Short mmCIF file of C-alpha atoms and ligand atoms in Angstrom, two decimals:
data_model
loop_
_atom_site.label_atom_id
_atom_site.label_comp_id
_atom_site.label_asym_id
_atom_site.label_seq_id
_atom_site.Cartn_x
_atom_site.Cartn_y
_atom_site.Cartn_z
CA UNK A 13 -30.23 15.70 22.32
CA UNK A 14 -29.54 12.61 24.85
CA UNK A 15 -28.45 9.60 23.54
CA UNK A 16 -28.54 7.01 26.50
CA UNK A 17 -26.72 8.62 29.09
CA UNK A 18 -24.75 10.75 27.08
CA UNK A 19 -25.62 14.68 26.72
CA UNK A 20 -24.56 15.38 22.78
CA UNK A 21 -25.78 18.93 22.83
CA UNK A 22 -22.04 20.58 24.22
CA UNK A 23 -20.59 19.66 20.88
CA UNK A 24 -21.27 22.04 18.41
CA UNK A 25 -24.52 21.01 15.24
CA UNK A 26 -22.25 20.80 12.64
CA UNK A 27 -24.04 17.95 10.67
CA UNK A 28 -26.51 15.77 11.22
CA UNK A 29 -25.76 12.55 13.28
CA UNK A 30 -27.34 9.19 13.54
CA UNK A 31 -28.96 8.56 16.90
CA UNK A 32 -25.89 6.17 18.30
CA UNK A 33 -22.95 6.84 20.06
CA UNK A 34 -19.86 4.62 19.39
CA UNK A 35 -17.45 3.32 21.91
CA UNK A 36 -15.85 0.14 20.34
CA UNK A 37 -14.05 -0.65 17.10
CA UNK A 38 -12.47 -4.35 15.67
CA UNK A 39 -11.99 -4.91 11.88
CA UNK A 40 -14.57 -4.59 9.78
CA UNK A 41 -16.96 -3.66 13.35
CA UNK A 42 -18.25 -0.62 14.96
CA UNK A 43 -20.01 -1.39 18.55
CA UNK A 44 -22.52 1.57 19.87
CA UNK A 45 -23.60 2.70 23.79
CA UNK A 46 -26.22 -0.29 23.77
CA UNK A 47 -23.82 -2.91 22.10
CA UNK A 48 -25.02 -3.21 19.07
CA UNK A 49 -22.55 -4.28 16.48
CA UNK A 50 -22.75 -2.55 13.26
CA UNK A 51 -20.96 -3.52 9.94
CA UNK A 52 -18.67 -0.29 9.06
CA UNK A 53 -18.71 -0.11 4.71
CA UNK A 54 -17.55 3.43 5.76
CA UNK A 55 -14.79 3.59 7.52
CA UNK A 56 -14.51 6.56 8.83
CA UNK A 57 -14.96 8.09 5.36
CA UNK A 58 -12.07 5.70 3.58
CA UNK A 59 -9.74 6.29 6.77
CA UNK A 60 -8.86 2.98 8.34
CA UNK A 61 -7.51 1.51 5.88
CA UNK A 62 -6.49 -1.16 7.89
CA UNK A 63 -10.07 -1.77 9.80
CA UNK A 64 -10.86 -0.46 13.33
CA UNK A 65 -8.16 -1.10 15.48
CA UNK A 66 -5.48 -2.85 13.71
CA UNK A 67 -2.98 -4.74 16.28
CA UNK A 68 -0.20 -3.07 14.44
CA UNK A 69 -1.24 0.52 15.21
CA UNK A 70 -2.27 -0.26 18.47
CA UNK A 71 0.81 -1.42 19.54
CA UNK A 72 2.91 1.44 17.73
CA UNK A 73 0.48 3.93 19.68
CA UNK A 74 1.50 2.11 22.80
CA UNK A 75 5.06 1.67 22.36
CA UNK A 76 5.33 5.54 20.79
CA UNK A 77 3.26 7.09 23.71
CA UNK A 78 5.59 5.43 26.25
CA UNK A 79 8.48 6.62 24.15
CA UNK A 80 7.95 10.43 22.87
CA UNK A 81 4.51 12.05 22.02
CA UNK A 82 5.53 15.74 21.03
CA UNK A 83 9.16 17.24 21.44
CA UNK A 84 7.73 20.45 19.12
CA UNK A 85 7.20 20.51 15.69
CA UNK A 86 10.62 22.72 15.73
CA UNK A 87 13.10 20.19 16.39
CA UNK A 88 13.53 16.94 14.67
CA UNK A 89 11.88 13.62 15.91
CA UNK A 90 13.38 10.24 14.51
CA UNK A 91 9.20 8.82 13.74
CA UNK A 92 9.09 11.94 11.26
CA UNK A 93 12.12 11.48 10.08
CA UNK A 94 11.35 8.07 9.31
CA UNK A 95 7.70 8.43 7.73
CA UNK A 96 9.18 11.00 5.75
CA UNK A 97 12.15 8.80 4.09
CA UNK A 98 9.30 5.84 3.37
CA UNK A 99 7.05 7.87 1.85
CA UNK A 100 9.79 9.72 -0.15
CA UNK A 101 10.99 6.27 -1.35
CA UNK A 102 7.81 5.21 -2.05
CA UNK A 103 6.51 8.03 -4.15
CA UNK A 104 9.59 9.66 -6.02
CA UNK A 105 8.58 12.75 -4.41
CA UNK A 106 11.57 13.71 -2.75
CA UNK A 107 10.02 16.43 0.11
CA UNK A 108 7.71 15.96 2.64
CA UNK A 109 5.88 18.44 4.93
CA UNK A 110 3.45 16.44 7.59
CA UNK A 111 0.49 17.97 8.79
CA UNK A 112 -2.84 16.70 10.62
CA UNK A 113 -5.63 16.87 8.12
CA UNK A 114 -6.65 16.91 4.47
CA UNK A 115 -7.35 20.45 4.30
CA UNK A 116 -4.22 21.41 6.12
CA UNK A 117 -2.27 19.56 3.42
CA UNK A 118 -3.69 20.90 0.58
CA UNK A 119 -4.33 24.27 1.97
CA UNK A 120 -0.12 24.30 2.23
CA UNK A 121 0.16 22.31 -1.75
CA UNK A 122 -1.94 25.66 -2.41
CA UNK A 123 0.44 27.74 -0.93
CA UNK A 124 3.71 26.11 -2.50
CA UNK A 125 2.39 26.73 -5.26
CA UNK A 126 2.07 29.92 -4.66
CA UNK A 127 5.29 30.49 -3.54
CA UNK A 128 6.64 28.51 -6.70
CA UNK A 129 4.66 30.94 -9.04
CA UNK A 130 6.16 34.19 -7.25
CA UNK A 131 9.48 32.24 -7.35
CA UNK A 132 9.53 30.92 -10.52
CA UNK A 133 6.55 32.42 -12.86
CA UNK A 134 6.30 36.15 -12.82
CA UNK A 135 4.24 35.94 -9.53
CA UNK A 136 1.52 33.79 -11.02
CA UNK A 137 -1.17 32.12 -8.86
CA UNK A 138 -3.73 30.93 -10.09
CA UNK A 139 -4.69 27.12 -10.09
CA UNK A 140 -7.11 25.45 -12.01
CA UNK A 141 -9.45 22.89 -10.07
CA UNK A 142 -12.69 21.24 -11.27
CA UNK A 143 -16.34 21.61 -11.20
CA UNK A 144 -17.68 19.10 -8.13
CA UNK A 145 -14.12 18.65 -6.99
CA UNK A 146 -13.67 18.71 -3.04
CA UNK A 147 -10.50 20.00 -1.40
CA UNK A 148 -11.07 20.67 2.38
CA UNK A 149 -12.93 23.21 4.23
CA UNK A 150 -10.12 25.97 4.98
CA UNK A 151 -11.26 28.55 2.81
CA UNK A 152 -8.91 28.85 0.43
CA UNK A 153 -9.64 24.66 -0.02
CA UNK A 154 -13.64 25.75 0.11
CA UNK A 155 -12.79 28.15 -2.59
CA UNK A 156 -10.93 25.81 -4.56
CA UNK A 157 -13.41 22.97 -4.37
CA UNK A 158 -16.03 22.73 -7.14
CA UNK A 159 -18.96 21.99 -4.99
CA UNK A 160 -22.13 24.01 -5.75
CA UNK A 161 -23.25 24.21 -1.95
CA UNK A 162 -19.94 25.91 -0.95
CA UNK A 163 -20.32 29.00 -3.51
CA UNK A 164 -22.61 31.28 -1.31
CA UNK A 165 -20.62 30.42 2.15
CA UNK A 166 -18.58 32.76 3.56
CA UNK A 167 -17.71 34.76 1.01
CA UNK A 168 -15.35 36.56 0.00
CA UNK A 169 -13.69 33.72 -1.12
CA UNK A 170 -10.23 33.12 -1.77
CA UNK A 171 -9.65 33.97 -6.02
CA UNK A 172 -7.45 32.38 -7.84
CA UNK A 173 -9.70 28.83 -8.64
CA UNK A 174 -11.43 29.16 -11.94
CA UNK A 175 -12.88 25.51 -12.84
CA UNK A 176 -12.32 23.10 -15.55
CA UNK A 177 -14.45 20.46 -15.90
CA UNK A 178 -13.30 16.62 -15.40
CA UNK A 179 -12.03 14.59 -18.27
CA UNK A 180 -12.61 17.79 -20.95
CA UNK A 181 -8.52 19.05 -21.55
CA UNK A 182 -10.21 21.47 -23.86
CA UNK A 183 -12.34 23.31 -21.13
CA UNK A 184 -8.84 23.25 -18.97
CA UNK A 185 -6.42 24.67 -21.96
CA UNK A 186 -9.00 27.77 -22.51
CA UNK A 187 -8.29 28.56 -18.76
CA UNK A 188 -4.21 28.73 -19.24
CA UNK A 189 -3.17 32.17 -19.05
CA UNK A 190 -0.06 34.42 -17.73
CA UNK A 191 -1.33 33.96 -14.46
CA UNK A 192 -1.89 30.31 -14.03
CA UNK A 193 0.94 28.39 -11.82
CA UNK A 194 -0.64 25.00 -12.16
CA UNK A 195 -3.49 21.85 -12.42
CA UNK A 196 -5.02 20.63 -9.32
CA UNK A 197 -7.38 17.41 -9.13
CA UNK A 198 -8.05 14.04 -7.25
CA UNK A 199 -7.92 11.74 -9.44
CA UNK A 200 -11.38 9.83 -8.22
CA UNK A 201 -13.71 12.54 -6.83
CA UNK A 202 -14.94 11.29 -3.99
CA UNK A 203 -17.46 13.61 -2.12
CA UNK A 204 -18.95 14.61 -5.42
CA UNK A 205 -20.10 10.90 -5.76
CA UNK A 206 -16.99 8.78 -6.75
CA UNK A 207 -16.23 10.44 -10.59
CA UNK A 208 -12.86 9.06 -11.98
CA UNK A 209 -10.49 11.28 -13.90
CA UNK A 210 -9.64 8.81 -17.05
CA UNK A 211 -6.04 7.49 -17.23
CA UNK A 212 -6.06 9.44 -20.11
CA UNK A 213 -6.69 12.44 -18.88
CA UNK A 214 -4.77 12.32 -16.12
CA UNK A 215 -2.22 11.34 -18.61
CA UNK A 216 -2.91 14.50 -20.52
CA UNK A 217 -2.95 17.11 -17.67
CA UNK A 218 0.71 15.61 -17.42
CA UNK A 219 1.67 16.96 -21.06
CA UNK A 220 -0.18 20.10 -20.63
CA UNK A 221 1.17 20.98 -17.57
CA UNK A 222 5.06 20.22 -18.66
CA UNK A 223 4.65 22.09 -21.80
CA UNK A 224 2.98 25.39 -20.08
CA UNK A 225 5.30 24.95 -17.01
CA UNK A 226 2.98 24.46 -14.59
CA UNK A 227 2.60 22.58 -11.30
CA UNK A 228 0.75 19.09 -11.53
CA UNK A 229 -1.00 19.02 -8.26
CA UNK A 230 -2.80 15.44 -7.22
CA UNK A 231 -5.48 15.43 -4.17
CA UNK A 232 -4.40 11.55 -3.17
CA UNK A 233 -6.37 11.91 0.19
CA UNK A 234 -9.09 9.90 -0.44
CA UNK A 235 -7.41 7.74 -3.39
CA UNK A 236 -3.70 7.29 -1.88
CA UNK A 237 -2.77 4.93 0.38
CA UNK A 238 -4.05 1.45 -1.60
CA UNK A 239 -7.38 2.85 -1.72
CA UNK A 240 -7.34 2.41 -5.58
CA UNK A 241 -5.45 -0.85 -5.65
CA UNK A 242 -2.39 1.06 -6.00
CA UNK A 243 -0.09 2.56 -3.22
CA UNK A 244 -0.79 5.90 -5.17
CA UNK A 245 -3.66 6.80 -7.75
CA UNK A 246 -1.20 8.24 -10.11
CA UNK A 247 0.29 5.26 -11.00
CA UNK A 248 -2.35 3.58 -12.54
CA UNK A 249 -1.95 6.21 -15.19
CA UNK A 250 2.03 5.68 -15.16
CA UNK A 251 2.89 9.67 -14.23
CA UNK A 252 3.78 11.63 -11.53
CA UNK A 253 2.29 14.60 -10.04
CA UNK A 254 4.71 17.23 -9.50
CA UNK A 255 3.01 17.45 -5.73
CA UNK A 256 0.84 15.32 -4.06
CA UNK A 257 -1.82 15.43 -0.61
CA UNK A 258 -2.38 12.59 1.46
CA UNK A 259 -4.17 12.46 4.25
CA UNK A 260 -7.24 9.55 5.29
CA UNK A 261 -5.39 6.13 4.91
CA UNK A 262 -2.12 7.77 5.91
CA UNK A 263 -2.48 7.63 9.54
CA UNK A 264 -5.04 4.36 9.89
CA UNK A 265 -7.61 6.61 12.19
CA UNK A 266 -5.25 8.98 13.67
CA UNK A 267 -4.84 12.73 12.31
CA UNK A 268 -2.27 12.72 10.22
CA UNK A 269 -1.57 14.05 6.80
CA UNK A 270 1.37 14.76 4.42
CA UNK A 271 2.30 17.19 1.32
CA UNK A 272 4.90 15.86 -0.77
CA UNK A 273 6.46 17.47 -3.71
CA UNK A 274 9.92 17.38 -6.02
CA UNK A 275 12.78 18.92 -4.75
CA UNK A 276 11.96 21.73 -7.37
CA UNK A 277 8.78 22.62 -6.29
CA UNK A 278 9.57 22.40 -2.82
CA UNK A 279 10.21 26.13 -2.60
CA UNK A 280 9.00 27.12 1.18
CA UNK A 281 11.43 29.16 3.19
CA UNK A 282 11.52 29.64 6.70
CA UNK A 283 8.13 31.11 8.06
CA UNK A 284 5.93 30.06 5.34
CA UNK A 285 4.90 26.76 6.67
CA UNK A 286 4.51 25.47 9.50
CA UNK A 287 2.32 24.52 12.64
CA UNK A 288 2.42 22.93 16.46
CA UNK A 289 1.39 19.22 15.59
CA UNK A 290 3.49 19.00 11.86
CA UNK A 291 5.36 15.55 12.29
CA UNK A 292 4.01 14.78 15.68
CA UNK A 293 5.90 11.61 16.92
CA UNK A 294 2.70 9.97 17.95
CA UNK A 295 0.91 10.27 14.65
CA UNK A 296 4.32 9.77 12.29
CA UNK A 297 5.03 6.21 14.12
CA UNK A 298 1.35 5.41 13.48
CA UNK A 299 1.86 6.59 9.68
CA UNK A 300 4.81 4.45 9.47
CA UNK A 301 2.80 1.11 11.11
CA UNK A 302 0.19 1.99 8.62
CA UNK A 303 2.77 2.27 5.60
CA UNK A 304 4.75 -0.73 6.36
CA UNK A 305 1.03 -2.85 6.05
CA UNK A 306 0.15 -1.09 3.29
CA UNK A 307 2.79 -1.03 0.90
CA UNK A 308 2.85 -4.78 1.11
CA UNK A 309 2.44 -6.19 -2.48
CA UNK A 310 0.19 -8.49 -1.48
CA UNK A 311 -1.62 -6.36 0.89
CA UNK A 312 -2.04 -3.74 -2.36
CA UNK A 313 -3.20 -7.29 -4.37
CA UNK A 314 -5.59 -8.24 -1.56
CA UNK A 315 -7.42 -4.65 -1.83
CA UNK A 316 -7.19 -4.42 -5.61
CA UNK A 317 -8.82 -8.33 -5.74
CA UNK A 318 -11.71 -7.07 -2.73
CA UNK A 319 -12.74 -4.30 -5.33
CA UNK A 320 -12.92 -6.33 -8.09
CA UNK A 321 -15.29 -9.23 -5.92
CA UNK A 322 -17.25 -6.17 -4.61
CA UNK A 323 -17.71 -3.97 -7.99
CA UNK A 324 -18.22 -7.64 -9.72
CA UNK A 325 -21.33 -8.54 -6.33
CA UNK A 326 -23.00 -4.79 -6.67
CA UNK A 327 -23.19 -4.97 -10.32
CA UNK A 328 -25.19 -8.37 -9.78
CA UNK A 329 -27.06 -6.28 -7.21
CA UNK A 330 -27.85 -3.18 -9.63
CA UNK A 331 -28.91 -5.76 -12.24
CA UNK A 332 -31.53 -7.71 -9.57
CA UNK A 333 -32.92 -4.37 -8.66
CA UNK A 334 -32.59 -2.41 -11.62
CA UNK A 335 -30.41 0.62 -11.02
CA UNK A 336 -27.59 2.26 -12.39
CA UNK A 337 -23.89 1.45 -12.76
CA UNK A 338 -21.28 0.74 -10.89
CA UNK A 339 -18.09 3.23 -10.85
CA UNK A 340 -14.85 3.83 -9.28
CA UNK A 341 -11.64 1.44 -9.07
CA UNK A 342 -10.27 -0.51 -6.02
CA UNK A 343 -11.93 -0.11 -2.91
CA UNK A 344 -13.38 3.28 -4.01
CA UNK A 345 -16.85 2.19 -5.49
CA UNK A 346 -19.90 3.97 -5.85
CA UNK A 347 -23.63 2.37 -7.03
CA UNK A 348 -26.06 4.80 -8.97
CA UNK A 349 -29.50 4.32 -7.72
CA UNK A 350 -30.67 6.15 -10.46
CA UNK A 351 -33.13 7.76 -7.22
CA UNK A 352 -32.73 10.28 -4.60
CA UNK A 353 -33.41 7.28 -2.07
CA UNK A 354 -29.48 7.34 -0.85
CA UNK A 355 -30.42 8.86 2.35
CA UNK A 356 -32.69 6.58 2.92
CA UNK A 357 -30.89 3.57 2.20
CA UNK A 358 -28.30 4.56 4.43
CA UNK A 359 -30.85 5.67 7.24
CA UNK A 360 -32.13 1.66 6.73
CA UNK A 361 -28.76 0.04 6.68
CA UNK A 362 -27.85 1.91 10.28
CA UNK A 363 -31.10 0.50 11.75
CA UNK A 364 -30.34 -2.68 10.45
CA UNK A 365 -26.52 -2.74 11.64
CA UNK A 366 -24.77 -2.08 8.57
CA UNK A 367 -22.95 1.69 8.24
CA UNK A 368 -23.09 3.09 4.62
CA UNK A 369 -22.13 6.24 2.90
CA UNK A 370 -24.74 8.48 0.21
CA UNK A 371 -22.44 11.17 -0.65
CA UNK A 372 -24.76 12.26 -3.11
CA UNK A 373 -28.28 12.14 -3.08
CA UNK A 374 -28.33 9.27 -5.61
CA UNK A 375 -25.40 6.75 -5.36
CA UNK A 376 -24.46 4.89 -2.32
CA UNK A 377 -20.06 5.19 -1.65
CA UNK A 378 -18.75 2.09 -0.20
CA UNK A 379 -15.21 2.21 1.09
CA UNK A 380 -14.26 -0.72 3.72
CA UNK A 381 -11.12 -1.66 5.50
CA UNK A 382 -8.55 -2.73 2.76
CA UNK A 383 -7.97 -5.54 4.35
CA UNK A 384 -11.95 -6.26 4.00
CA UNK A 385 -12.66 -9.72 4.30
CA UNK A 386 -15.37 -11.63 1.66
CA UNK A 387 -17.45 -12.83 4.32
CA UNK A 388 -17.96 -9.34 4.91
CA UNK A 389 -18.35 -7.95 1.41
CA UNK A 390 -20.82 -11.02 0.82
CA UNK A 391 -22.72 -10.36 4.19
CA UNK A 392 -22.95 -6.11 3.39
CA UNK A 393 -24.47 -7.58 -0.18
CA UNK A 394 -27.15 -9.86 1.52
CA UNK A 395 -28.05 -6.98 3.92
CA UNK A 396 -28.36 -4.01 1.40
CA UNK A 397 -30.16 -6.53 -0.81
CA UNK A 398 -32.86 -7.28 2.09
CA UNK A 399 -33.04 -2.99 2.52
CA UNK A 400 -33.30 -2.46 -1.54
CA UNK A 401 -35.80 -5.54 -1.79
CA UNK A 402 -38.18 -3.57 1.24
CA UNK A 403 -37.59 -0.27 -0.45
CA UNK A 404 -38.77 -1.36 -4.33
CA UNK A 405 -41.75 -3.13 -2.42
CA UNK A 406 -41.96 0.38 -0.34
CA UNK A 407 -41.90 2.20 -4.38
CA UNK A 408 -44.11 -0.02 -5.85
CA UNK A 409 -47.06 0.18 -3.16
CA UNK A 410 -46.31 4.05 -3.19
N1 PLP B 26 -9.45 16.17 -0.28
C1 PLP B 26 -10.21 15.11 -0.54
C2 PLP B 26 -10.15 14.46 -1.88
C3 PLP B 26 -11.06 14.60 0.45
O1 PLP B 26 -11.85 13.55 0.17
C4 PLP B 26 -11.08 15.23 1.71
C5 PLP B 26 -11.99 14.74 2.77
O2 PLP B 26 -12.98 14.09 2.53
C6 PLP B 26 -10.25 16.32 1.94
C7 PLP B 26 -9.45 16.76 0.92
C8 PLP B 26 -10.24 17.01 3.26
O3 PLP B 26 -9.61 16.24 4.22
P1 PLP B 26 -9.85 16.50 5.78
O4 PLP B 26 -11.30 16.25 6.03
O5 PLP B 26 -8.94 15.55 6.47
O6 PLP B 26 -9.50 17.93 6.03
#
């Protein structure tokens, strides 16, 4: 396919792409090949967290590149040394391992765990995940994800997954057996259409897990970093996971990701772990730009007041148009349109400059910059109102 002058073809058809190519990025902005401007409600999938190129990252990048980019992931860099320390402080999780991408970080919480169960528990390995849940797409993260479109790819998969369903402890207590090493979840499932875990529940998988012995694991990639109106998911439900993932957010737009866990579960020994970009310099000073913005009470109070304005403007929306509810917490929202129209919404809204996510055939995902301004939320409202207006008129001729 050519887009303007630009020959897409040599990358490989992985997924199907809008017809633009982008080359420019400010706030809340995306710019494309011809210049037009479109209003980004995605993101990047929930990854700049503090808009398209925030001044503070830019600058770090700068001042980092000039500085060190990559002495080897086998000697100590001060940037990693330093991300690692703020986010240890930050979470009570007192070890860090930093990797480049979601998948890579949970793909090595699956493996401490692991370890931890040969360690610790008679060898045991398995982990229990949820139905619709989505890890990564390593396969042992494929096979631990609960989404129905992964089960016939590429199997064999890896065992060791069997799946509880979300916010039902009984349906996770009849999985416990001998084998079983521990509980993973994210707290909001994202990909399978922004489903929240309860408080409760969450609160529950704590108990469970502490009175079987097992590892709490928490997906935070897509709900950590003030995506929830918290710093970290888990503390709207006042716990702690006994290892967390974070990836998105972390690094503002640059590939970075990060494993944490207590100084008990951290159980990998030399040769277990590892990998050529873990703590690069470039993307740890990034992280730690990002971090410093986003740990900011009132930063974290900005985001938390955005949701509310936004969840409070797309219920008025649902209401005027007559669809479904509105779920998720923070900046992590979702609208049911009760109708398979999502991909057509979202084709609409790119046409008319506005970029929105339908991770599910039938609810729309919104996740701006945190830093998001109202002008912005108000303007995405006016201009998904116009598209849902055109689209009822579109049903009702139909
Ligand atoms: N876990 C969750 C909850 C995610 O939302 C994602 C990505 O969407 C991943 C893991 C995988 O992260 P990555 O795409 O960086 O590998």
């Amino acid at each position: 396919m050519k887009i303007g002058s630009f020959e897409t073809d040599v990358l490989m058809e992985i997924t199907a792409r809008p017809p633009a190519v982008f080359v420019e990025g400010k706030g809340s902005w995306l710019v494309d090949h011809r210049g037009k401007r479109y209003l980004d409600f995605v993101q990047g999938w929930a990854v700049n967290c503090l808009g398209h190129c925030p001044p503070e990252i830019v600058k770090t990048i700068a001042t980092q590149a000039e500085r060190l980019i990559s002495p080897s992931a086998a000697f100590f860099n001060d940037a990693a040394i330093g991300l690692a320390q703020r986010l240890t402080r930050l979470s009570g999780l007192e070890r860090v391992f930093l990797a480049s991408s979601g998948a890579e970080a949970n793909e090595g919480a699956i493996k401490l765990a692991r370890k931890w169960g040969k360690k610790h528990k008679d060898g045991a390995y398995e982990i229990i995940t949820f139905d619709h849940s989505f890890h990564g797409r390593t396969l042992a993260t494929m096979s631990a994800s609960g989404k129905k479109a992964f089960e016939p790819l590429f199997e064999p998969k890896v065992a060791g997954f069997p799946k509880a369903k979300l916010n039902d402890p009984a349906s996770v207590k009849q999985l416990i057996n001998a084998n079983t090493v521990g509980i993973m979840l994210e707290p909001i499932q994202g990909e399978a259409g922004v489903w929240a875990a309860t408080d409760q529940f969450l609160r529950e998988l704590r108990t469970l897990t502490q009175e079987h012995g097992l590892l709490l694991i928490f997906d935070e990639i897509q709900t950590g970093m003030g995506r929830t109106g918290k710093l970290f998911h888990y503390e709207h439900a006042e716990i702690e996971p006994d290892i967390m993932t974070l990836g998105k957010g972390i690094g503002g737009g640059v590939p970075l990701a990060a494993l944490l866990a207590t100084e008990t579960a951290a159980c990998f020994e030399h040769g277990d772990q590892g990998g050529t970009f873990n703590g690069n310099p470039l993307m740890c000073a990034a992280g730690l730009a990002v971090l410093g913005e986003v740990s900011k009470p009132e930063l974290l109070k900005a985001a938390a007041d955005a949701g509310l304005f936004l969840e409070s403007e797309l219920q008025k929306l649902s209401a005027r148009h007559g669809l479904g509810e509105v779920r998720g917490r923070g900046l992590l929202l979702a609208l049911d349109l009760k109708l398979p129209i999502g991909p057509v919404i979202v084709a609409q809204a790119l046409q008319a400059g506005l970029l929105l996510n339908s991770p599910q055939p039938d609810a729309l995902r919104l996740m701006p910059a945190l830093n998001v301004a109202r002008e912005e939320i108000s303007e995405m409202i006016d201009q998904l109102d116009a598209i849902l207006t055109k689209a009822g008129a579109a049903r009702r001729i139909a």
